[in-house]
Coordinates of C-alpha atoms in Angstrom, one line a residue:
M1 CA 24.1 -12.1 -3.0
D2 CA 27.3 -13.9 -2.2
K3 CA 25.1 -16.8 -0.3
E4 CA 21.6 -18.1 -0.7
L5 CA 19.1 -15.9 1.2
D6 CA 17.2 -17.4 4.2
W7 CA 14.0 -16.9 2.2
K8 CA 11.7 -18.1 5.1
N9 CA 13.2 -15.7 7.6
L10 CA 13.4 -12.4 5.7
S11 CA 12.3 -9.3 7.7
F12 CA 9.9 -6.7 6.3
G13 CA 12.5 -4.3 5.6
Y14 CA 15.0 -2.9 3.1
M15 CA 17.8 -5.3 1.7
P16 CA 20.1 -4.3 -1.1
T17 CA 19.5 -5.6 -4.5
D18 CA 21.5 -5.4 -7.7
Y19 CA 19.8 -2.3 -9.6
N20 CA 17.4 0.3 -9.5
V21 CA 16.0 2.2 -12.7
R22 CA 15.6 6.0 -12.9
C23 CA 14.1 8.5 -15.4
Y24 CA 14.4 12.2 -15.6
F25 CA 11.8 14.9 -16.5
R26 CA 13.6 17.8 -17.9
D27 CA 12.9 20.5 -20.7
G28 CA 9.1 19.3 -20.6
K29 CA 9.6 15.9 -21.4
W30 CA 10.6 12.4 -19.7
G31 CA 13.9 10.9 -20.9
E32 CA 15.1 7.3 -21.3
V33 CA 15.0 4.8 -18.5
E34 CA 18.2 4.8 -17.3
V35 CA 19.9 1.6 -15.0
S36 CA 21.8 2.3 -11.9
Q37 CA 23.6 0.0 -9.4
S38 CA 23.9 3.1 -7.0
E39 CA 21.9 3.2 -3.9
E40 CA 22.5 7.0 -3.4
L41 CA 20.8 10.2 -5.1
N42 CA 22.8 13.3 -6.1
L43 CA 20.3 15.9 -5.1
H44 CA 20.6 19.9 -5.1
I45 CA 20.2 21.2 -1.6
A46 CA 17.3 23.6 -2.7
A47 CA 15.5 20.7 -4.5
T48 CA 11.7 21.0 -4.0
C49 CA 11.1 17.5 -2.5
L50 CA 13.3 18.6 0.3
H51 CA 11.7 22.0 1.0
Y52 CA 8.1 21.6 -0.1
G53 CA 7.3 17.9 0.1
Q54 CA 7.0 17.2 -3.5
E55 CA 7.3 13.5 -3.1
I56 CA 4.9 10.8 -4.0
F57 CA 5.3 7.0 -4.0
E58 CA 3.6 3.7 -4.6
G59 CA 4.0 0.0 -3.3
L60 CA 3.5 -3.0 -5.1
K61 CA 4.8 -6.8 -5.1
A62 CA 6.1 -9.3 -7.6
F63 CA 5.6 -13.1 -6.6
R64 CA 7.0 -16.2 -7.9
G65 CA 4.2 -18.3 -8.6
K66 CA 3.5 -22.3 -8.3
D67 CA 4.4 -22.5 -12.0
G68 CA 7.8 -20.8 -11.6
K69 CA 6.5 -17.6 -13.3
I70 CA 6.7 -14.1 -11.8
R71 CA 3.8 -12.2 -11.5
V72 CA 3.5 -8.4 -10.7
F73 CA 0.1 -7.7 -9.0
R74 CA -2.2 -5.0 -10.3
L75 CA 0.6 -3.0 -12.2
E76 CA -1.7 -0.8 -14.1
E77 CA -3.8 0.4 -11.0
N78 CA -0.6 1.4 -9.3
A79 CA 0.3 3.2 -12.4
R80 CA -2.7 5.1 -12.5
R81 CA -2.7 5.9 -8.7
I82 CA 0.7 7.4 -8.8
R83 CA -0.5 9.7 -11.9
E84 CA -3.2 11.0 -9.8
S85 CA -0.9 11.6 -6.6
A86 CA 1.3 13.6 -9.1
K87 CA -1.6 15.7 -10.3
G88 CA -2.8 16.3 -6.9
I89 CA 0.3 17.9 -5.7
L90 CA 1.2 19.4 -9.3
M91 CA 4.0 17.2 -10.2
E92 CA 4.4 15.7 -13.8
P93 CA 2.7 12.5 -14.1
L94 CA 4.7 9.7 -15.7
P95 CA 3.0 7.9 -18.4
E96 CA 1.5 4.5 -17.7
E97 CA 3.6 2.8 -20.5
K98 CA 6.7 4.3 -19.1
F99 CA 5.7 3.2 -15.5
K100 CA 5.2 -0.5 -16.8
E101 CA 8.3 -0.4 -18.8
M102 CA 10.3 0.6 -15.5
V103 CA 8.5 -1.9 -13.4
M104 CA 9.1 -4.7 -15.8
K105 CA 12.7 -3.9 -16.3
V106 CA 13.8 -3.6 -12.6
V107 CA 12.1 -6.8 -11.9
K108 CA 13.7 -8.6 -14.5
L109 CA 17.3 -7.3 -13.5
N110 CA 16.8 -8.2 -10.1
E111 CA 14.9 -11.7 -10.8
R112 CA 17.4 -13.6 -8.5
F113 CA 16.0 -11.6 -5.5
V114 CA 12.3 -12.8 -6.1
P115 CA 11.7 -15.4 -3.6
P116 CA 10.8 -18.7 -4.4
Y117 CA 7.2 -20.1 -4.5
G118 CA 6.4 -21.5 -1.0
S119 CA 8.4 -19.1 1.2
G120 CA 5.8 -16.8 2.1
A121 CA 8.0 -13.9 0.7
S122 CA 7.8 -11.5 -2.3
L123 CA 9.7 -8.9 -4.0
Y124 CA 8.6 -5.5 -2.8
I125 CA 8.6 -2.9 -5.5
R126 CA 8.8 0.8 -4.7
P127 CA 8.3 3.4 -7.3
L128 CA 9.0 7.1 -6.1
E129 CA 9.0 10.5 -7.7
I130 CA 10.4 13.6 -6.3
G131 CA 10.9 17.4 -7.5
I132 CA 14.6 18.1 -8.0
S133 CA 14.4 21.7 -9.3
A134 CA 16.8 24.0 -7.3
Q135 CA 14.2 26.8 -6.1
V136 CA 13.2 28.5 -2.7
G137 CA 9.8 30.2 -4.0
V138 CA 6.9 27.8 -3.1
K139 CA 5.9 26.5 -6.6
P140 CA 6.0 23.3 -8.3
A141 CA 9.4 22.1 -9.8
S142 CA 9.9 22.2 -13.5
E143 CA 12.3 18.9 -13.2
Y144 CA 11.5 15.5 -11.8
L145 CA 13.1 12.1 -11.0
F146 CA 11.1 8.9 -11.1
L147 CA 12.9 5.9 -9.8
I148 CA 12.0 2.4 -8.9
L149 CA 13.7 0.4 -6.2
V150 CA 13.0 -3.4 -5.2
T151 CA 13.8 -5.4 -2.2
P152 CA 12.8 -8.9 -1.0
V153 CA 10.6 -8.9 1.9
G154 CA 9.3 -11.7 4.3
P155 CA 5.7 -12.4 5.0
Y156 CA 3.7 -9.7 7.0
F157 CA 2.3 -12.1 9.5
K158 CA 5.3 -13.5 11.2
T159 CA 3.3 -15.3 13.9
G160 CA 0.7 -16.3 11.6
F161 CA -2.6 -14.9 10.2
R162 CA -4.0 -14.1 13.6
P163 CA -6.2 -11.0 14.8
T164 CA -4.5 -8.0 16.5
N165 CA -6.0 -5.2 18.4
I166 CA -6.4 -1.6 17.2
C167 CA -7.4 1.6 18.8
I168 CA -9.3 4.8 18.5
M169 CA -7.7 8.2 19.5
R170 CA -9.5 11.0 18.7
Q171 CA -6.6 13.6 19.6
Y172 CA -4.9 12.5 16.3
D173 CA -5.6 13.3 12.6
R174 CA -3.7 11.8 9.7
V175 CA -4.8 14.2 7.1
A176 CA -7.2 17.4 6.9
P177 CA -10.6 17.4 5.4
N178 CA -10.1 18.1 1.5
G179 CA -6.4 17.9 1.9
T180 CA -3.8 15.4 0.6
G181 CA -5.6 11.9 1.9
L182 CA -6.5 10.8 -1.6
W183 CA -3.0 10.8 -2.7
K184 CA 0.2 8.6 -1.7
V185 CA 2.4 11.3 -0.6
G186 CA 5.1 11.2 2.1
G187 CA 3.6 13.9 4.2
N188 CA 0.6 11.9 4.9
Y189 CA 2.8 9.2 6.4
A190 CA 4.9 11.7 8.4
A191 CA 1.8 12.9 10.0
S192 CA 0.8 9.4 11.2
L193 CA 4.2 8.7 12.9
T194 CA 3.5 10.0 16.3
A195 CA -0.1 8.4 16.7
G196 CA 1.2 5.2 15.3
E197 CA 4.2 5.0 17.9
H198 CA 1.7 6.1 20.7
A199 CA -0.5 3.1 19.6
H200 CA 2.3 0.7 19.6
E201 CA 3.5 1.9 22.9
L202 CA 0.1 0.9 24.2
G203 CA 0.2 -2.4 22.8
Y204 CA -1.9 -1.9 19.7
S205 CA -0.9 -2.8 16.1
A206 CA -2.4 0.5 14.5
V207 CA -4.8 3.4 15.2
L208 CA -8.2 3.6 13.6
Y209 CA -8.7 7.2 12.6
L210 CA -12.1 8.9 12.5
D211 CA -13.0 11.6 10.0
P212 CA -10.9 14.8 10.7
K213 CA -14.1 17.0 10.4
E214 CA -16.7 15.6 12.7
K215 CA -14.9 12.7 14.7
K216 CA -17.8 10.6 14.0
Y217 CA -17.2 8.4 11.0
L218 CA -14.5 5.5 10.6
D219 CA -11.7 6.7 8.4
E220 CA -8.4 4.9 7.7
C221 CA -6.5 2.3 9.8
G222 CA -3.1 3.6 10.0
P223 CA -1.3 3.1 6.5
A224 CA -4.4 0.7 5.6
N225 CA -8.1 0.8 4.5
F226 CA -10.5 -0.5 7.0
I227 CA -13.0 -3.2 6.1
A228 CA -15.6 -5.0 8.0
I229 CA -18.1 -7.5 7.5
K230 CA -21.9 -7.0 8.9
N231 CA -24.5 -9.5 8.5
G232 CA -22.8 -11.0 5.5
T233 CA -22.2 -7.5 3.7
Y234 CA -18.5 -6.1 3.0
I235 CA -18.6 -2.6 4.3
T236 CA -15.8 0.1 4.0
P237 CA -15.7 3.7 4.7
A238 CA -16.8 6.4 2.1
S239 CA -14.3 9.4 2.5
Q240 CA -12.4 11.8 0.8
S241 CA -9.7 11.8 3.2
I242 CA -8.3 8.3 2.7
L243 CA -6.3 6.7 0.0
P244 CA -8.1 4.5 -2.5
S245 CA -6.5 1.1 -1.7
I246 CA -6.0 -1.1 -4.6
T247 CA -6.1 -4.1 -2.3
N248 CA -9.5 -2.9 -0.8
K249 CA -10.7 -2.5 -4.6
S250 CA -9.5 -6.1 -5.2
L251 CA -11.0 -7.5 -2.2
M252 CA -14.3 -5.9 -2.9
Q253 CA -14.4 -7.3 -6.4
L254 CA -13.6 -10.8 -5.0
A255 CA -16.5 -10.2 -2.4
E256 CA -18.8 -9.6 -5.4
D257 CA -17.5 -12.6 -7.2
M258 CA -18.6 -14.7 -4.1
G259 CA -22.0 -13.2 -3.9
I260 CA -21.1 -10.9 -1.1
T261 CA -22.9 -7.4 -1.3
V262 CA -20.5 -4.5 -1.0
E263 CA -21.2 -1.1 0.4
R264 CA -18.8 1.9 0.5
R265 CA -20.5 4.3 2.9
H266 CA -20.1 6.3 6.3
I267 CA -19.6 4.0 9.1
T268 CA -20.2 5.4 12.6
V269 CA -18.1 4.5 15.6
D270 CA -21.3 3.1 17.2
E271 CA -21.8 0.8 14.3
L272 CA -18.9 -1.1 15.5
E273 CA -20.9 -3.0 18.1
E274 CA -22.7 -4.8 15.1
I275 CA -19.7 -6.0 13.1
D276 CA -18.9 -9.5 12.6
E277 CA -15.4 -9.3 11.2
A278 CA -12.8 -6.6 10.6
A279 CA -9.5 -6.3 8.9
A280 CA -7.0 -3.6 8.0
V281 CA -6.1 -4.1 4.1
G282 CA -3.2 -3.2 2.2
T283 CA -0.4 -4.1 0.2
A284 CA 2.0 -5.3 2.8
A285 CA -0.6 -7.6 4.7
V286 CA -3.5 -8.1 2.1
A287 CA -5.5 -8.2 5.1
S288 CA -4.7 -8.1 8.8
P289 CA -7.8 -9.3 10.7
V290 CA -8.9 -7.3 13.8
G291 CA -9.7 -8.9 17.0
E292 CA -10.7 -5.8 19.0
I293 CA -11.2 -2.1 18.8
D294 CA -10.6 0.0 21.7
D295 CA -12.0 3.4 21.7
L296 CA -9.4 4.8 24.1
D297 CA -11.6 8.4 24.9
T298 CA -14.8 6.6 25.8
G299 CA -13.4 3.4 27.3
K300 CA -15.7 1.3 25.0
K301 CA -14.1 -2.1 23.9
Y302 CA -15.4 -3.5 20.7
V303 CA -14.7 -7.2 20.4
V304 CA -14.6 -8.4 16.9
S305 CA -13.2 -11.8 17.2
K306 CA -14.9 -13.7 19.9
N307 CA -12.8 -16.8 19.7
G308 CA -9.5 -15.1 18.8
E309 CA -9.5 -16.5 15.2
P310 CA -9.8 -14.7 12.1
G311 CA -13.3 -14.5 10.7
P312 CA -14.5 -16.8 7.9
V313 CA -15.2 -14.2 5.1
V314 CA -11.9 -12.2 5.9
T315 CA -9.9 -15.5 5.8
R316 CA -11.6 -16.5 2.3
L317 CA -10.7 -13.3 0.8
Y318 CA -7.3 -13.2 2.1
E319 CA -6.6 -16.8 0.8
T320 CA -8.2 -16.2 -2.6
L321 CA -6.2 -12.9 -3.3
R322 CA -3.2 -14.6 -2.2
G323 CA -3.9 -17.6 -4.5
I324 CA -4.4 -15.2 -7.3
Q325 CA -1.1 -13.6 -6.7
L326 CA 0.7 -16.8 -6.5
G327 CA -0.7 -18.6 -9.6
E328 CA -2.7 -21.1 -7.4
I329 CA -6.3 -19.8 -8.4
E330 CA -7.4 -18.5 -11.8
D331 CA -6.9 -14.8 -12.5
R332 CA -10.2 -14.1 -14.0
H333 CA -9.9 -10.1 -13.8
G334 CA -6.2 -10.1 -15.5
W335 CA -4.7 -8.6 -12.4
C336 CA -1.3 -10.3 -12.6
T337 CA 1.3 -9.1 -15.3
I338 CA 3.7 -12.0 -16.1
V339 CA 7.5 -11.0 -16.1
E340 CA 8.9 -12.5 -19.3

């Protein structure tokens, strides 16, 4: 970093930093954490990650708080979730303590890339595990690489916290019933690219997928969970096909703290007529307010935001979670890990 970055105008993309950290699983055990300055990997051409999709990842963030301290948000939950992803596609799960060691080390090593408080930017942390054994038979690898890279990213909302429009397109499924939807595997995101690009071409920010079996219930909203407020109740889809969002889990807890009833249940498409607020929730945006949901197959338009503004409950939840991440609001649940 030869010159001071323009922190307030960072994009939400990749920027080189000083270090990444790596750990190998070989001979039945995890090795020591290694520090690297290389942005490259030396992979065998027959590695299982390249041929059979043995690849999982996570996304979390570090923030420089109002008090100048660096906070990593919900580190333990990400450690647990990537272990579940590993088990789901028969990869070797990284111990939670090793995950924490690697996250803390890579953030500390790249401390100068953690954006300043007030910039709206953060340090994005991307853990990744891949199968590296050289084999052409369809079976799990015996060797794995776990690495973590970091990059400073700008705020998700470049134009402010404003509602956007999303759409329903029944010709696309993100995952299969009883498939890999519960785990954060790269293949799920590859499967969503065509639908996502189609939606963007039509002027929508995301696709609201329906359940892949009956096409009757709401599922995920692109790479994010879907939430809605209905008659003062926080509702979110119950599905075995969607990733259990750590952001959604956090917002549900905050809603309960506020005295809001929380329901995780099946939500039919028709029920969209009765909701008062909606948002797509995830690490990148926290909560992206929804203005309108257009069902492109039926022509039905569900107007969520009548005045073009985010709803009061979604706004309060968003601001509370952001406040906790930035050290502005008391972290009652111990979600933030301070980088010493």
